[in-house]
Amino acid sequence: MLPLIAQVALDVPVPRLFDYVAPTLTSADVGRRVCVPFGRKEFIGVVLSLSRESAHPRDQLKTITAVLDDTPLLSAEILKLLRFCSDYYHYPLGATVLAALPTALRRAQTATLKTIDSWQLTTSGQTGGADLPQRAHAQRALFTLLQDGAAHTASELATASAGYRSTIKHWRELGWVTQLSQPAPLNAIPVNADIAPTLNAEQLQATNQISAALGKYQPFLLHGVTGSGKTEVYLHLVQAVLAQGGQVLILVPEINLTPQLTGVFRARFPAVEIATLNSGMADGERLHHWLAAVDGRARIVLGTRLAVFAPMPALALIIIDEEHDSSFYQQDGLRYAARDVAIMRAHQRSCPIVLGSATPALETWHNAQSGRYQRLSLTQRAIAAATLPQVRMIDQRTQKLTDGISPALATAIQRRLDTGQQSLIFINRRGYAPTLVCRACGWAAGCPRCSTRLVVHLRERQLRCHHCGYAERVPHACPDCGNLDISPSGLGTQRVEEGLQKQFPTARVLRIDRDSTRRKDSWPEMQQSIRRGEVDILVGTQLLAKGHDFPNLTLVGVVGADSALYSPDFRASERMFAQLMQVSGRAGRAQHPGEVLIQTEFVDHPLYLALQQHDYIGYARTLLNERRSAGFPPFIHQAVLRAEAPQLVEAIAFLNLAKAHAPVTSAVTVFDPTPATMARKANVERALLLVQSTNRRTLQQFLGMWMEDIYTLRASKLRWHLDVDPLEI
């Protein structure tokens, strides 16, 4: 009988699979990695199906070079999810499948678990060791440790006897001990168990309702004010799933939140293996944790958006913390929303999914209002003595600012310094100042590679582009007119930090942004320093806005927020409200009351008025009404075809050609091509074409037909991609 033909997924930018002769494979090998010849190179691929026939003559097919791994790494369940992603986001299936694998598995590397050696007493060892001389203290200590019958690692043996190696070697020769190899633990450092606090009535009700849904698909929105104890609800739900032998997938938006939340779960479940998955991990470490999820040893998997594709054979619950966060959107390659993919995974798996947030995305809120999701509310802070902070506006039109700080905010900071409490100054712009300007001729430092300004980093004496990474030295004079009086314009975290150190010379000021936390482990060290009371004033960006609990922090000051009020992006006000409510929630989370001071020129703006009332529900209602009237999501469904070329005219020409090939239908609106908001980035000109429809299914059918034609268009000098449900237009 002729060998089977394998349909193999390869990471190439074409929407098809490739046929190879597979002499040794059977239907049980779907999901296995293989090495295959492709052109003049060898590629790593994944077998997606096997058949007897091919659309190509069998004698023209190449043969699989090697079969990797002992068993398939991607289950039928994950392959089904990846097919959905490929279809929904109209991205090549091969590239979609390979993107779901850890980087180490995209190379011809064997997927083997990292192991450690351990030693265990044999039956004869139990007998012989009992007769050890009384004066052989080190040997007797070692024997006492091994007497429990368990296998012990080298580090454990060393605690009993520093010279254990020679003793163990001798005992092996006597047949007293046997050497074992076992998977290296994911949690190397033991921790003390944390005692679960008693849930309040709202937390208990939420936990009971979600627990009752285990074993079936049900999406829940856990809408809780900041500090309401959503994490404690998660912990109790995980306890319920573990008791039934299941696995839990927990997604968080930022890498910086992963170690903190991992610590919380490890303290509650010290005996449970917890796998962490994020792009900041070394390739080998990430592979080790991923494989622990695959074989079910990791009962809890906690990670950023890429963890949504981790195979988990006993998956019983998915939790998405801060579900509104834009970090759940992948912005290159397979452009997907991890929240939406997780919902589809829960549906396919028939398990509940919990979306937690104090400020849910409007799409999520709309689904909860329409009954698609079940809404559960936590309206009070979890600590009985803690109340929501008082939010006040400071009219900066009537106050003179010193390095961005008003007298009213400075007075509030001094009050905290006097009482030994901490303050947080939030400004969502890193660097010293947004740009460098010449007051004489109006020159401003622009990026030569992007259509944006260079940011001043004064300490490094550099101008930097935060989009492409371009950097240059700060000039001594204006390049246009020669004026020596050029100066930074606007505020950044460095400038506010410097100003605070001048105003409060004895205060300990700590700046937290992407620049100050570049070094590995710097952010966790900073958090420990804050909790130990070694910091008086924090200055930071959105890194500080979410997920952090600093009990002694009672004041939040917001600087420079007005710039987002009148953005052309229709999502800007939603993002700003969520960000300010999140950062406000850092204040007064323990026994001391919190206060939030927002400096603004628009004290009566509806967004600020809603913040003062902590009224997410009212403001969400206002925004949804505006979007319904304007025809924006979630009341319409969108996709954007983007093109990048050396010249803008080439990108526009390609999009016009694509528009000419669009299927004709009155149910889908195809707009004219237009330059992107940032038309030039990293020496590439960018343009976009928006399509939208009131019906998601109709839009998907349109995109499916349209993409078939677009792949046939010549695009040798440019790159293009489709963005379905775009976060930005």
XYZ file of C-alpha atoms in Angstrom:
729
model
C 0.000 0.000 0.000
C 1.291 3.454 -0.879
C 2.363 5.663 2.043
C 0.063 8.427 3.226
C 0.397 12.036 2.128
C 0.699 14.637 4.867
C -0.759 18.137 4.636
C 1.879 20.216 6.418
C 1.555 23.744 7.826
C 4.623 25.912 7.156
C 5.424 29.428 8.310
C 5.205 31.025 4.861
C 3.006 33.977 3.751
C 0.688 32.010 1.463
C -2.787 30.736 2.433
C -2.295 27.028 1.765
C -0.864 23.805 3.157
C 1.841 21.723 1.444
C 1.711 18.029 0.563
C 4.569 15.675 1.447
C 4.952 11.919 1.255
C 4.861 10.564 4.822
C 6.121 6.943 4.830
C 6.049 6.456 8.618
C 3.040 8.528 9.694
C -0.473 7.475 10.649
C -3.600 9.419 11.525
C -2.425 9.456 15.162
C 0.442 11.761 14.154
C -1.689 14.813 13.354
C -0.210 17.683 15.391
C 3.385 16.409 15.245
C 6.281 18.528 14.071
C 8.234 17.443 11.022
C 11.254 18.614 9.043
C 10.539 19.060 5.342
C 12.474 20.309 2.328
C 11.124 23.623 1.031
C 12.973 25.123 -1.889
C 16.661 24.955 -1.001
C 16.033 25.017 2.742
C 14.673 22.768 5.460
C 11.585 24.029 7.280
C 9.870 22.988 10.498
C 6.209 22.230 9.900
C 3.218 20.721 11.672
C 1.146 17.868 10.237
C -2.497 18.974 10.059
C -4.013 16.011 8.216
C -3.157 12.823 6.293
C -4.791 11.392 3.219
C -4.314 8.898 0.386
C -4.711 11.466 -2.374
C -3.126 14.750 -3.390
C -4.055 17.407 -5.922
C -0.478 17.065 -7.216
C 1.102 14.047 -8.951
C 2.593 11.770 -6.296
C 5.929 11.518 -8.118
C 6.345 15.302 -7.826
C 5.920 15.319 -4.062
C 8.912 15.514 -1.738
C 9.238 13.283 1.302
C 9.277 14.351 4.939
C 12.894 14.472 6.086
C 12.380 13.773 9.787
C 9.605 13.371 12.328
C 10.185 15.282 15.565
C 8.872 14.584 19.079
C 7.526 11.334 20.467
C 3.901 12.447 20.380
C 1.883 15.283 18.801
C 2.432 18.584 20.645
C -0.684 20.307 19.302
C -3.946 18.590 20.201
C -6.981 18.388 17.951
C -8.619 20.987 20.208
C -5.809 23.544 19.704
C -5.639 22.856 15.956
C -9.377 23.543 15.743
C -8.844 26.850 17.567
C -5.966 27.776 15.237
C -8.089 27.010 12.178
C -10.728 29.356 13.576
C -8.111 32.091 14.046
C -6.798 31.614 10.526
C -10.315 31.808 9.078
C -11.532 34.699 11.222
C -8.434 36.888 10.937
C -7.749 35.784 7.332
C -4.146 34.922 8.051
C -2.287 31.985 6.464
C -2.995 28.774 8.374
C 0.632 27.655 8.385
C 1.888 30.913 9.871
C -0.967 30.814 12.396
C -0.077 27.301 13.579
C 3.659 27.986 13.874
C 2.988 31.238 15.763
C 1.290 29.179 18.490
C 4.496 27.249 19.215
C 7.222 28.499 21.571
C 10.199 29.932 19.694
C 12.362 26.931 20.605
C 9.940 24.583 18.820
C 10.106 26.533 15.580
C 13.613 25.125 15.247
C 14.674 21.492 14.821
C 14.936 21.075 18.569
C 13.600 18.047 20.405
C 10.765 18.886 22.769
C 12.159 17.368 25.939
C 11.357 18.404 29.475
C 14.209 19.754 31.568
C 14.950 17.137 34.202
C 16.809 16.920 37.496
C 18.375 13.903 39.174
C 17.086 12.547 42.458
C 17.910 9.593 44.686
C 15.722 7.111 46.546
C 16.442 4.298 49.026
C 15.982 0.755 47.734
C 14.584 -2.079 49.865
C 18.088 -3.284 50.680
C 19.073 0.290 51.502
C 16.288 0.530 54.064
C 17.700 -2.574 55.753
C 21.434 -1.888 55.433
C 21.275 1.768 56.376
C 19.763 0.944 59.738
C 23.107 -0.532 60.821
C 25.178 2.599 60.158
C 27.701 3.393 62.943
C 26.427 5.816 65.601
C 29.377 8.126 65.027
C 28.709 8.410 61.247
C 26.592 11.513 61.843
C 26.569 12.803 58.260
C 25.617 9.410 56.840
C 22.896 8.898 59.435
C 21.444 12.361 58.667
C 21.355 11.436 54.984
C 19.753 8.085 55.734
C 17.119 9.736 57.960
C 16.190 12.097 55.101
C 15.853 9.242 52.595
C 13.913 7.011 54.978
C 10.606 8.640 53.988
C 10.772 6.641 50.748
C 10.537 9.718 48.514
C 13.058 10.709 45.844
C 15.242 13.625 46.967
C 17.162 16.113 44.797
C 20.801 17.129 45.209
C 19.833 20.389 46.922
C 17.757 18.464 49.461
C 20.565 15.969 50.124
C 23.020 18.818 50.595
C 20.939 20.183 53.473
C 21.434 16.875 55.304
C 25.100 16.350 54.425
C 27.488 18.686 52.618
C 29.548 15.683 51.494
C 26.592 13.669 50.236
C 28.142 12.932 46.813
C 30.739 10.384 48.015
C 28.228 8.734 50.349
C 25.569 8.429 47.623
C 28.180 7.050 45.194
C 29.166 4.369 47.724
C 25.530 3.521 48.504
C 24.770 3.150 44.786
C 27.612 0.641 44.508
C 26.072 -1.258 47.440
C 22.647 -1.134 45.806
C 21.210 0.937 48.632
C 20.005 3.859 46.484
C 18.717 4.218 42.969
C 19.079 7.333 40.810
C 15.953 8.731 39.188
C 15.356 11.468 36.639
C 12.275 13.619 37.066
C 10.950 16.833 35.492
C 12.527 19.948 36.945
C 10.023 21.786 39.164
C 8.492 24.942 37.732
C 8.527 26.599 41.154
C 12.073 26.152 42.393
C 11.797 28.208 45.585
C 9.426 26.911 48.297
C 6.961 29.380 49.787
C 4.838 29.435 52.898
C 1.158 28.735 52.344
C -1.168 31.724 52.424
C -4.422 31.446 54.379
C -7.517 32.241 52.332
C -9.527 35.137 53.804
C -13.273 34.908 54.204
C -15.172 36.197 51.173
C -17.688 38.981 51.566
C -21.260 38.462 50.361
C -20.663 39.781 46.809
C -17.456 37.782 46.358
C -19.147 34.628 47.629
C -22.120 35.059 45.307
C -19.832 35.568 42.296
C -17.723 32.530 43.223
C -20.772 30.300 43.683
C -22.370 31.319 40.378
C -19.213 30.728 38.368
C -18.434 27.457 40.164
C -21.921 26.215 39.338
C -21.148 26.678 35.638
C -18.042 24.444 35.629
C -18.365 21.875 32.875
C -20.282 24.093 30.450
C -19.660 27.199 28.361
C -20.710 30.406 30.082
C -19.016 33.802 29.774
C -19.062 35.945 32.926
C -18.193 39.615 33.309
C -16.818 40.146 36.813
C -17.296 43.904 37.135
C -15.651 45.048 40.348
C -14.502 48.462 41.513
C -10.758 48.828 42.046
C -9.730 47.020 45.215
C -12.940 44.957 45.350
C -11.084 41.643 45.604
C -11.441 40.207 42.106
C -8.169 38.320 42.613
C -9.596 36.623 45.706
C -12.570 35.452 43.631
C -10.101 34.047 41.075
C -8.230 32.194 43.833
C -11.384 30.554 45.185
C -12.437 29.546 41.660
C -9.029 27.994 41.024
C -9.375 26.065 44.298
C -12.704 24.650 43.082
C -11.232 23.605 39.720
C -8.148 22.004 41.281
C -10.386 20.005 43.612
C -12.034 18.508 40.510
C -8.693 17.694 38.856
C -8.887 20.431 36.212
C -6.478 23.022 34.835
C -6.949 26.808 34.852
C -5.701 29.315 32.275
C -5.212 32.864 33.587
C -4.350 35.689 31.185
C -2.922 39.035 32.305
C -2.204 42.023 30.059
C 1.387 42.902 30.964
C 4.603 40.922 31.494
C 5.226 43.097 34.557
C 2.048 41.774 36.200
C 2.969 38.108 35.701
C 5.554 37.699 38.520
C 3.336 39.569 40.984
C 0.257 37.444 40.292
C 2.356 34.279 40.163
C 3.540 35.060 43.692
C -0.056 35.405 44.873
C -1.088 32.058 43.394
C 2.035 30.266 44.608
C 1.410 31.483 48.148
C -2.155 30.133 48.016
C -1.264 26.879 46.235
C 2.347 26.074 47.220
C 2.078 22.396 46.252
C 0.678 23.083 42.767
C 2.903 23.462 39.692
C 2.301 26.858 38.057
C 3.495 27.475 34.498
C 4.156 31.060 33.441
C 4.233 32.013 29.762
C 5.288 35.404 28.425
C 7.586 36.801 25.751
C 10.091 38.023 28.333
C 11.147 34.470 29.235
C 14.259 32.782 27.860
C 13.442 30.289 25.090
C 14.436 27.239 27.140
C 12.495 28.341 30.208
C 9.385 29.112 28.197
C 9.586 25.716 26.473
C 9.877 23.948 29.841
C 6.766 25.703 31.180
C 4.845 25.171 27.917
C 5.560 21.419 27.948
C 4.427 21.252 31.577
C 1.086 22.682 30.433
C 0.916 20.216 27.525
C 1.359 17.123 29.713
C -1.028 18.432 32.383
C 1.613 18.676 35.116
C 1.106 22.436 35.371
C -2.353 22.756 36.881
C -2.299 26.556 36.636
C -1.043 28.370 33.531
C -0.550 32.102 33.965
C 0.636 34.287 31.115
C 0.192 37.107 28.661
C -1.758 36.929 25.394
C 0.417 34.216 23.781
C -0.606 31.790 26.555
C -4.117 31.600 25.052
C -2.787 28.932 22.642
C -1.111 26.752 25.298
C -2.392 23.155 24.989
C -4.014 22.086 28.285
C -5.607 18.622 28.295
C -7.700 19.210 31.441
C -8.639 22.873 30.888
C -11.745 23.636 32.978
C -11.721 27.437 33.465
C -10.319 30.534 31.736
C -9.807 33.829 33.584
C -8.861 37.101 31.870
C -7.770 39.803 34.301
C -8.098 43.461 33.189
C -9.906 42.218 30.096
C -10.267 45.746 28.696
C -6.513 46.209 28.287
C -5.159 46.882 24.791
C -2.126 44.660 25.535
C -4.341 41.660 24.754
C -4.186 42.690 21.073
C -1.329 41.276 18.986
C -0.168 44.051 16.636
C 1.983 42.108 14.154
C 2.011 38.727 12.441
C -1.265 37.043 13.355
C -3.206 40.085 14.539
C -5.604 38.684 17.097
C -7.401 39.758 20.257
C -6.485 37.257 22.990
C -9.729 38.001 24.852
C -11.851 37.081 21.829
C -9.768 33.993 21.051
C -10.089 32.896 24.704
C -13.873 33.228 24.487
C -13.910 31.014 21.408
C -11.612 28.525 23.155
C -13.961 28.384 26.149
C -16.880 27.807 23.769
C -15.088 24.973 21.970
C -13.927 23.483 25.284
C -17.332 23.873 26.991
C -15.939 25.629 30.042
C -16.749 28.952 31.726
C -14.666 32.067 31.100
C -14.394 35.026 33.488
C -13.638 38.517 32.187
C -12.550 40.706 35.103
C -12.291 44.509 35.084
C -13.239 47.669 36.916
C -13.654 49.345 33.520
C -14.755 46.699 30.997
C -14.245 47.272 27.290
C -17.391 48.768 25.784
C -17.778 45.680 23.574
C -17.742 43.490 26.689
C -20.147 45.787 28.535
C -22.505 45.782 25.551
C -22.476 41.961 25.522
C -23.277 41.926 29.241
C -26.117 44.418 28.754
C -27.585 42.366 25.906
C -27.448 39.145 27.945
C -24.700 37.364 25.980
C -22.470 37.523 29.069
C -23.601 37.150 32.666
C -22.626 40.182 34.721
C -21.486 39.790 38.330
C -20.840 42.934 40.372
C -18.437 43.727 43.208
C -19.442 47.197 44.365
C -17.404 47.506 47.578
C -13.710 47.329 48.379
C -12.660 43.984 49.827
C -11.026 45.473 52.937
C -13.835 46.678 55.170
C -11.963 49.806 56.277
C -11.048 50.786 52.695
C -13.277 53.143 50.748
C -13.107 54.425 47.200
C -10.850 57.489 46.955
C -12.208 61.012 46.735
C -11.556 62.431 43.260
C -11.104 66.206 42.910
C -10.265 68.450 39.962
C -7.563 71.112 40.125
C -8.255 73.931 37.664
C -4.768 74.562 36.346
C -5.933 77.723 34.559
C -6.006 79.423 37.953
C -2.757 77.995 39.332
C 0.847 78.464 38.295
C 2.520 75.114 37.649
C 6.090 74.358 38.679
C 7.492 71.555 36.503
C 3.922 70.407 35.952
C 2.949 70.418 39.640
C 0.286 72.845 40.903
C 0.446 74.411 44.399
C -2.636 72.393 45.428
C -1.014 69.110 44.394
C 2.285 70.109 46.040
C 0.440 70.812 49.307
C -1.238 67.384 49.179
C 2.130 65.710 48.574
C 3.676 67.548 51.532
C 0.805 66.414 53.741
C 1.620 62.767 52.879
C 5.299 63.325 53.534
C 4.446 64.715 56.967
C 2.330 61.650 57.848
C 4.682 59.032 56.376
C 2.319 58.078 53.554
C 3.113 57.626 49.864
C 2.077 59.603 46.780
C 1.886 58.626 43.122
C 2.224 61.201 40.323
C 0.853 59.768 37.093
C 1.977 61.160 33.742
C 1.644 58.831 30.788
C 4.611 60.164 28.851
C 8.147 58.954 29.414
C 11.292 60.940 28.722
C 12.041 64.486 29.832
C 9.775 66.353 27.408
C 7.717 65.469 24.307
C 9.896 67.566 22.002
C 12.655 70.162 21.622
C 11.672 73.510 20.065
C 13.229 76.778 18.935
C 11.280 79.791 20.202
C 12.809 82.036 17.516
C 11.830 80.252 14.281
C 9.419 77.541 15.429
C 11.662 74.558 14.570
C 10.799 71.345 16.405
C 12.938 68.213 16.523
C 11.322 65.670 14.239
C 12.222 62.060 13.559
C 13.835 61.689 10.104
C 12.290 58.205 9.798
C 8.771 58.835 11.171
C 6.118 61.525 10.948
C 6.430 62.325 14.638
C 8.507 64.388 17.062
C 11.634 63.227 18.869
C 11.326 62.944 22.646
C 13.899 64.691 24.833
C 15.860 62.405 27.208
C 17.871 65.074 28.966
C 19.965 62.908 31.302
C 21.291 60.922 28.362
C 21.539 64.124 26.268
C 19.557 62.384 23.549
C 16.545 62.900 21.327
C 14.730 59.602 20.786
C 11.871 58.344 18.662
C 9.565 56.135 20.739
C 8.216 54.514 17.559
C 11.263 53.392 15.575
C 14.086 53.728 18.114
C 16.049 56.409 16.224
C 18.280 58.503 18.503
C 20.589 61.483 18.131
C 22.459 63.893 20.376
C 20.682 67.016 21.610
C 21.919 69.873 19.339
C 23.596 72.927 20.859
C 21.729 75.303 18.569
C 18.702 75.363 16.255
C 19.604 73.558 12.982
C 17.444 76.019 11.021
C 18.306 79.477 12.395
C 21.296 78.910 14.675
C 19.488 80.203 17.759
C 21.157 78.950 20.953
C 17.983 79.295 22.996
C 16.354 75.959 22.186
C 14.454 74.289 24.993
C 12.339 71.242 25.872
C 8.593 71.725 25.476
C 6.030 69.876 27.576
C 6.351 67.309 30.343
C 7.629 63.756 30.669
C 8.320 61.500 33.637
C 11.974 62.569 33.878
C 11.074 66.264 34.066
C 8.375 65.709 36.685
C 10.799 63.547 38.704
C 13.438 66.275 38.573
C 10.918 68.952 39.575
C 9.677 66.925 42.549
C 13.227 66.370 43.784
C 13.741 70.153 43.705
C 10.468 70.922 45.513
C 10.881 68.139 48.088
C 14.665 67.701 48.517
C 14.385 65.246 51.428
C 11.755 63.034 49.752
C 12.710 59.709 48.210
C 11.423 59.905 44.616
C 11.240 56.833 42.365
C 10.499 57.006 38.628
C 8.811 53.964 37.088
C 8.518 53.782 33.304
C 9.789 51.640 30.460
C 13.198 53.321 30.620
C 13.779 52.821 34.342
C 12.594 49.189 34.331
C 14.608 47.894 31.367
C 16.983 45.844 33.513
C 15.705 42.355 34.313
C 14.132 42.100 37.772
C 14.291 45.894 38.256
C 10.516 46.298 38.507
C 9.990 43.516 41.087
C 12.824 45.042 43.135
C 11.157 48.457 42.911
C 7.849 46.996 44.103
C 9.545 45.483 47.137
C 11.197 48.823 47.885
C 7.820 50.586 47.704
C 6.177 48.046 50.034
C 9.040 48.368 52.535
C 8.337 52.094 52.756
C 11.646 53.112 51.145
C 9.902 55.388 48.622
C 7.889 58.542 49.355
C 6.829 59.690 45.875
C 6.315 57.516 42.818
C 6.380 59.059 39.354
C 5.249 56.807 36.562
C 3.354 55.892 33.437
C 0.671 53.263 32.831
C 3.030 50.627 34.294
C 1.736 51.866 37.654
C -1.907 52.102 36.703
C -3.090 48.526 37.020
C -2.924 45.523 39.273
C -0.648 46.918 41.984
C -1.546 47.075 45.656
C 0.541 49.464 47.786
C -1.204 49.734 51.202
C 0.524 52.983 52.256
C -0.225 54.881 49.028
C -2.983 57.418 49.705
C -2.529 60.152 47.087
C -2.657 59.969 43.296
C -1.926 63.100 41.283
C -2.652 63.091 37.540
C -0.602 65.403 35.327
C -1.082 66.131 31.620
C -4.255 64.108 31.040
C -6.097 66.704 28.931
C -4.152 65.899 25.753
C -6.242 62.724 25.234
C -9.635 64.452 25.571
C -9.960 65.549 21.957
C -8.140 62.800 20.098
C -9.458 61.825 16.628
C -9.456 58.179 17.789
C -13.029 57.303 18.769
C -11.696 54.931 21.450
C -9.526 57.595 23.122
C -12.070 58.676 25.750
C -12.839 55.040 26.660
C -9.120 54.332 27.133
C -8.559 57.512 29.089
C -11.468 56.873 31.462
C -10.274 53.303 32.084
C -6.705 54.445 32.649
C -7.629 57.219 35.069
C -10.056 55.009 36.993
C -7.392 52.297 37.217
C -4.676 54.657 38.456
C -7.139 56.313 40.850
C -7.786 52.873 42.298
C -4.191 52.681 43.557
C -5.060 55.187 46.311
C -6.485 54.213 49.709
C -6.601 50.442 49.273
C -6.014 49.760 52.992
C -7.068 51.512 56.192
C -6.052 55.044 55.143
C -8.500 57.012 52.940
C -7.354 57.839 49.415
C -7.423 61.072 47.449
C -7.052 61.664 43.707
C -6.197 65.105 42.301
C -6.487 65.594 38.540
C -4.958 68.742 37.038
C -7.038 69.928 34.088
C -8.211 72.932 32.123
C -11.625 71.302 31.611
C -13.003 70.723 35.110
C -16.572 70.301 33.830
C -15.805 67.726 31.152
C -18.260 64.763 31.345
C -15.383 62.295 31.618
C -13.992 63.991 34.726
C -17.457 64.363 36.250
C -18.037 60.607 35.825
C -14.646 59.887 37.405
C -15.554 61.956 40.440
C -18.657 59.809 40.927
C -16.788 56.546 40.125
C -19.605 56.125 37.626
C -18.366 53.689 35.009
C -21.912 52.508 34.275
C -23.208 56.007 33.506
C -20.207 56.948 31.371
C -20.338 53.628 29.483
C -23.995 54.331 28.724
C -23.051 57.766 27.333
C -20.251 56.369 25.162
C -22.405 53.536 23.818
C -25.139 55.997 22.852
C -22.548 58.124 21.049
C -21.190 55.091 19.193
C -24.661 53.910 18.235
C -25.410 57.340 16.752
C -22.057 57.582 14.962
C -22.046 53.989 13.692
C -18.944 52.795 15.529
C -18.193 49.407 17.138
C -19.771 47.501 18.802
C -22.710 48.506 16.588
C -20.706 47.954 13.426
C -17.968 45.491 12.475
C -14.772 46.648 10.825
C -11.638 45.451 9.069
C -8.710 47.494 7.798
C -6.432 46.608 4.899
C -3.071 48.254 5.559
C -0.235 48.773 3.078
C 3.365 49.864 3.622
C 5.661 51.031 0.801
C 8.750 53.200 0.209
C 6.465 55.914 -1.198
C 2.949 56.789 -0.044
C 1.689 56.924 -3.632
C 2.613 53.239 -4.057
C 0.688 52.208 -0.944
C -2.360 54.223 -2.037
C -2.183 52.738 -5.542
C -2.149 49.190 -4.175
C -5.152 49.898 -1.942
C -7.054 51.437 -4.861
C -6.332 48.281 -6.868
C -7.511 46.166 -3.941
C -10.682 48.238 -3.705
C -11.344 47.636 -7.395
C -11.241 43.880 -6.705
C -13.646 44.085 -3.757
C -16.868 42.043 -4.177
C -19.817 44.282 -4.905
C -22.413 44.216 -2.111
C -24.596 46.841 -0.511
C -24.171 45.164 2.891
C -20.476 46.130 3.140
C -19.110 49.658 2.868
C -15.644 50.025 1.323
C -14.084 53.435 1.952
C -11.394 55.151 -0.103
C -7.733 54.612 0.828
C -6.215 57.204 3.146
C -2.806 57.808 4.742
C -2.420 56.286 8.208
C -2.551 58.543 11.270
C 1.238 58.204 11.440
C 1.855 58.205 7.696
C 5.587 57.507 7.964
C 7.180 55.053 10.399
C 10.721 53.649 10.280
C 11.253 54.987 6.725
C 8.096 53.298 5.465
C 5.008 55.127 4.161
C 1.715 53.724 5.411
C -1.876 53.861 4.180
C -5.104 52.068 4.995
C -8.480 51.118 3.551
C -11.448 50.659 5.885
C -14.335 48.247 5.250
C -17.302 47.784 7.555
C -20.701 46.148 7.872
C -23.499 46.000 10.416
C -23.387 42.183 10.240
C -20.279 40.241 11.322
C -21.094 37.146 9.252
C -21.634 39.254 6.129
C -18.309 41.019 6.645
C -16.514 37.688 7.114
C -17.973 36.285 3.890
C -16.921 39.449 2.059
C -13.367 39.270 3.458
C -13.027 35.600 2.519
C -13.813 36.297 -1.146
C -11.802 39.527 -1.201
C -8.635 37.970 0.249
C -8.554 35.334 -2.492
C -8.212 38.126 -5.063
C -5.824 40.274 -3.022
C -3.328 37.401 -2.777
C -3.168 37.404 -6.579
C -2.239 41.102 -6.804
C 1.367 42.047 -7.471
C 2.896 43.617 -4.389
C 6.645 43.115 -4.771
C 7.667 46.554 -3.446
C 5.277 46.742 -0.537
C 3.859 44.810 2.381
C 0.200 44.522 3.234
C -1.901 42.891 5.919
C -5.512 42.695 7.011
C -6.549 43.790 10.501
C -9.945 42.366 11.567
C -11.697 44.126 14.478
C -8.904 46.730 14.528
C -7.999 48.398 17.782
C -6.835 51.512 15.933
C -7.701 52.928 12.527
